[in-house]
């Protein structure tokens, strides 16, 4: 029984305590003012725009040339596919390229080069590289399109006999 009475008194005390409250004077002080607001943060910087893609190379036959130093002058010709994304064999022979996709003709006949291989144009540039196969022939021919002009480098030859190289420019043939 004692347990029931103690428990009941404990519950009663807990229920009455909130109503008892605390005494205080009627002249309470005014509440203090709030603090100052914090400073705002700074905005982040914007990102950098991506670079634009390159226009496809104008289709058709291209011709040009360059000076190969001691190797003498040379001509270059190539044919760009209709979609502008590859050098391809021409269906209509031209005097410069015949039916080749790419041809380089040095005054020194030991370094001439021609191919019917399809050569991709990626990002406005192409490169055809062979560092010497079983026959010892090599070539590294590259170019970049800039609107209606193209320019690049050509190096051809055979190992160890002859090497011809030079810079070139070309334009779309009429």
mmCIF file of C-alpha atoms in Angstrom:
data_model
loop_
_atom_site.group_PDB
_atom_site.id
_atom_site.type_symbol
_atom_site.label_atom_id
_atom_site.label_comp_id
_atom_site.label_asym_id
_atom_site.label_seq_id
_atom_site.Cartn_x
_atom_site.Cartn_y
_atom_site.Cartn_z
ATOM 1 C CA UNK A 1 0.000 0.000 0.000
ATOM 2 C CA UNK A 2 2.800 2.273 0.797
ATOM 3 C CA UNK A 3 4.037 1.840 -2.730
ATOM 4 C CA UNK A 4 0.668 2.934 -4.193
ATOM 5 C CA UNK A 5 0.522 6.041 -2.000
ATOM 6 C CA UNK A 6 4.109 7.045 -2.833
ATOM 7 C CA UNK A 7 3.500 6.488 -6.478
ATOM 8 C CA UNK A 8 0.282 8.518 -6.355
ATOM 9 C CA UNK A 9 1.998 11.387 -4.528
ATOM 10 C CA UNK A 10 4.807 11.380 -7.068
ATOM 11 C CA UNK A 11 2.348 11.580 -9.950
ATOM 12 C CA UNK A 12 0.338 14.302 -8.162
ATOM 13 C CA UNK A 13 3.490 16.332 -7.501
ATOM 14 C CA UNK A 14 4.492 16.112 -11.125
ATOM 15 C CA UNK A 15 1.058 17.284 -12.259
ATOM 16 C CA UNK A 16 0.861 20.229 -9.832
ATOM 17 C CA UNK A 17 4.440 21.480 -10.264
ATOM 18 C CA UNK A 18 3.876 23.208 -13.639
ATOM 19 C CA UNK A 19 1.016 25.243 -12.167
ATOM 20 C CA UNK A 20 3.089 26.419 -9.248
ATOM 21 C CA UNK A 21 5.457 28.439 -11.451
ATOM 22 C CA UNK A 22 8.037 30.823 -10.121
ATOM 23 C CA UNK A 23 7.311 34.121 -8.536
ATOM 24 C CA UNK A 24 8.823 37.282 -9.832
ATOM 25 C CA UNK A 25 8.435 41.009 -9.769
ATOM 26 C CA UNK A 26 5.945 42.691 -12.003
ATOM 27 C CA UNK A 27 8.553 45.162 -13.241
ATOM 28 C CA UNK A 28 10.512 42.778 -15.394
ATOM 29 C CA UNK A 29 13.241 44.231 -17.561
ATOM 30 C CA UNK A 30 12.653 44.611 -21.290
ATOM 31 C CA UNK A 31 14.041 41.886 -23.499
ATOM 32 C CA UNK A 32 17.360 42.561 -25.183
ATOM 33 C CA UNK A 33 17.641 43.336 -28.872
ATOM 34 C CA UNK A 34 18.566 40.659 -31.385
ATOM 35 C CA UNK A 35 22.031 40.422 -32.850
ATOM 36 C CA UNK A 36 23.112 41.809 -36.192
ATOM 37 C CA UNK A 37 22.574 39.695 -39.300
ATOM 38 C CA UNK A 38 25.643 38.011 -40.721
ATOM 39 C CA UNK A 39 27.179 39.124 -43.994
ATOM 40 C CA UNK A 40 26.042 37.278 -47.124
ATOM 41 C CA UNK A 41 28.430 34.943 -48.914
ATOM 42 C CA UNK A 42 29.962 35.619 -52.297
ATOM 43 C CA UNK A 43 28.652 34.042 -55.465
ATOM 44 C CA UNK A 44 30.721 31.426 -57.269
ATOM 45 C CA UNK A 45 32.249 32.176 -60.627
ATOM 46 C CA UNK A 46 30.600 30.928 -63.804
ATOM 47 C CA UNK A 47 32.085 28.091 -65.821
ATOM 48 C CA UNK A 48 33.999 28.461 -69.054
ATOM 49 C CA UNK A 49 32.182 27.831 -72.317
ATOM 50 C CA UNK A 50 33.333 24.881 -74.387
ATOM 51 C CA UNK A 51 35.075 25.324 -77.685
ATOM 52 C CA UNK A 52 32.993 25.092 -80.786
ATOM 53 C CA UNK A 53 33.248 22.209 -83.162
ATOM 54 C CA UNK A 54 34.907 22.541 -86.523
ATOM 55 C CA UNK A 55 33.067 22.918 -89.780
ATOM 56 C CA UNK A 56 33.363 19.968 -92.166
ATOM 57 C CA UNK A 57 35.958 20.486 -94.880
ATOM 58 C CA UNK A 58 34.471 21.677 -98.180
ATOM 59 C CA UNK A 59 34.017 18.650 -100.467
ATOM 60 C CA UNK A 60 35.767 18.124 -103.780
ATOM 61 C CA UNK A 61 39.306 18.073 -105.156
ATOM 62 C CA UNK A 62 41.982 20.183 -103.444
ATOM 63 C CA UNK A 63 45.334 21.087 -104.992
ATOM 64 C CA UNK A 64 48.382 22.961 -103.820
ATOM 65 C CA UNK A 65 52.053 22.685 -103.258
ATOM 66 C CA UNK A 66 55.048 23.528 -101.194
ATOM 67 C CA UNK A 67 58.776 23.909 -101.129
ATOM 68 C CA UNK A 68 60.772 20.993 -99.812
ATOM 69 C CA UNK A 69 64.089 22.796 -99.351
ATOM 70 C CA UNK A 70 66.877 20.739 -100.923
ATOM 71 C CA UNK A 71 64.187 18.281 -102.054
ATOM 72 C CA UNK A 72 62.738 20.907 -104.390
ATOM 73 C CA UNK A 73 59.146 21.916 -104.906
ATOM 74 C CA UNK A 74 56.260 19.479 -104.681
ATOM 75 C CA UNK A 75 52.549 19.317 -105.431
ATOM 76 C CA UNK A 76 49.847 17.853 -103.239
ATOM 77 C CA UNK A 77 46.297 16.923 -104.103
ATOM 78 C CA UNK A 78 43.498 15.166 -102.284
ATOM 79 C CA UNK A 79 39.770 14.637 -102.606
ATOM 80 C CA UNK A 80 37.356 15.436 -99.723
ATOM 81 C CA UNK A 81 34.206 13.299 -99.450
ATOM 82 C CA UNK A 82 30.779 15.002 -99.785
ATOM 83 C CA UNK A 83 30.163 15.046 -96.012
ATOM 84 C CA UNK A 84 33.584 16.682 -95.439
ATOM 85 C CA UNK A 85 34.732 14.012 -92.963
ATOM 86 C CA UNK A 86 37.331 12.044 -94.963
ATOM 87 C CA UNK A 87 39.764 12.076 -97.867
ATOM 88 C CA UNK A 88 38.526 9.485 -100.365
ATOM 89 C CA UNK A 89 39.280 8.107 -103.790
ATOM 90 C CA UNK A 90 37.782 10.344 -106.447
ATOM 91 C CA UNK A 91 35.180 8.880 -108.789
ATOM 92 C CA UNK A 92 36.201 11.437 -111.413
ATOM 93 C CA UNK A 93 39.923 11.413 -112.235
ATOM 94 C CA UNK A 94 41.720 14.751 -112.049
ATOM 95 C CA UNK A 95 45.012 15.607 -113.758
ATOM 96 C CA UNK A 96 46.677 16.227 -110.384
ATOM 97 C CA UNK A 97 45.376 13.249 -108.368
ATOM 98 C CA UNK A 98 44.181 10.825 -111.004
ATOM 99 C CA UNK A 99 41.778 8.687 -108.903
ATOM 100 C CA UNK A 100 43.789 8.765 -105.655
ATOM 101 C CA UNK A 101 42.503 10.015 -102.308
ATOM 102 C CA UNK A 102 45.897 11.692 -101.615
ATOM 103 C CA UNK A 103 48.969 12.246 -103.755
ATOM 104 C CA UNK A 104 52.274 14.020 -103.091
ATOM 105 C CA UNK A 105 54.605 14.562 -106.056
ATOM 106 C CA UNK A 106 58.119 15.894 -105.302
ATOM 107 C CA UNK A 107 60.372 17.177 -108.067
ATOM 108 C CA UNK A 108 62.687 14.419 -106.821
ATOM 109 C CA UNK A 109 60.818 11.363 -108.128
ATOM 110 C CA UNK A 110 62.280 9.094 -105.439
ATOM 111 C CA UNK A 111 59.838 10.501 -102.863
ATOM 112 C CA UNK A 112 56.480 10.496 -104.673
ATOM 113 C CA UNK A 113 53.533 9.087 -102.754
ATOM 114 C CA UNK A 114 49.924 8.161 -103.633
ATOM 115 C CA UNK A 115 47.144 6.233 -101.888
ATOM 116 C CA UNK A 116 43.528 5.225 -102.436
ATOM 117 C CA UNK A 117 43.033 4.718 -98.698
ATOM 118 C CA UNK A 118 40.172 6.542 -96.959
ATOM 119 C CA UNK A 119 41.720 9.022 -94.495
ATOM 120 C CA UNK A 120 39.431 10.395 -91.746
ATOM 121 C CA UNK A 121 39.186 14.124 -91.066
ATOM 122 C CA UNK A 122 38.747 14.636 -87.319
ATOM 123 C CA UNK A 123 38.345 18.075 -85.751
ATOM 124 C CA UNK A 124 39.286 19.740 -89.040
ATOM 125 C CA UNK A 125 42.564 17.789 -89.433
ATOM 126 C CA UNK A 126 43.884 14.599 -91.016
ATOM 127 C CA UNK A 127 47.059 12.564 -90.680
ATOM 128 C CA UNK A 128 48.374 9.584 -92.587
ATOM 129 C CA UNK A 129 51.347 7.927 -90.897
ATOM 130 C CA UNK A 130 53.430 4.873 -91.801
ATOM 131 C CA UNK A 131 56.740 4.668 -89.948
ATOM 132 C CA UNK A 132 58.263 2.054 -92.199
ATOM 133 C CA UNK A 133 56.892 -1.326 -93.019
ATOM 134 C CA UNK A 134 58.515 -4.419 -94.434
ATOM 135 C CA UNK A 135 59.476 -2.548 -97.606
ATOM 136 C CA UNK A 136 61.177 0.278 -95.683
ATOM 137 C CA UNK A 137 58.835 2.932 -97.067
ATOM 138 C CA UNK A 138 57.550 5.629 -94.754
ATOM 139 C CA UNK A 139 55.307 8.677 -94.884
ATOM 140 C CA UNK A 140 53.846 11.213 -92.492
ATOM 141 C CA UNK A 141 51.400 13.527 -94.190
ATOM 142 C CA UNK A 142 49.139 15.808 -92.150
ATOM 143 C CA UNK A 143 46.886 18.757 -92.819
ATOM 144 C CA UNK A 144 44.439 21.153 -91.215
ATOM 145 C CA UNK A 145 41.480 22.852 -92.863
ATOM 146 C CA UNK A 146 40.762 26.521 -92.239
ATOM 147 C CA UNK A 147 37.749 27.525 -94.302
ATOM 148 C CA UNK A 148 38.707 27.418 -97.974
ATOM 149 C CA UNK A 149 42.397 26.741 -97.373
ATOM 150 C CA UNK A 150 44.326 23.790 -95.995
ATOM 151 C CA UNK A 151 47.921 23.555 -94.863
ATOM 152 C CA UNK A 152 50.218 20.952 -93.417
ATOM 153 C CA UNK A 153 53.421 18.956 -93.555
ATOM 154 C CA UNK A 154 54.529 16.104 -95.815
ATOM 155 C CA UNK A 155 57.443 13.740 -95.306
ATOM 156 C CA UNK A 156 57.929 10.714 -97.543
ATOM 157 C CA UNK A 157 60.749 8.391 -98.462
ATOM 158 C CA UNK A 158 62.392 5.041 -98.094
ATOM 159 C CA UNK A 159 64.682 3.845 -95.346
ATOM 160 C CA UNK A 160 67.683 4.438 -95.495
ATOM 161 C CA UNK A 161 67.936 5.871 -99.011
ATOM 162 C CA UNK A 162 65.912 9.043 -99.443
ATOM 163 C CA UNK A 163 63.743 11.418 -97.434
ATOM 164 C CA UNK A 164 61.774 14.353 -98.792
ATOM 165 C CA UNK A 165 59.799 16.778 -96.654
ATOM 166 C CA UNK A 166 58.231 20.208 -96.640
ATOM 167 C CA UNK A 167 55.254 22.389 -95.713
ATOM 168 C CA UNK A 168 52.318 22.767 -98.054
ATOM 169 C CA UNK A 169 49.154 24.816 -98.653
ATOM 170 C CA UNK A 170 46.178 23.892 -100.821
ATOM 171 C CA UNK A 171 42.822 25.287 -101.919
ATOM 172 C CA UNK A 172 39.632 23.816 -103.279
ATOM 173 C CA UNK A 173 40.004 23.318 -107.043
ATOM 174 C CA UNK A 174 37.404 24.975 -109.264
#
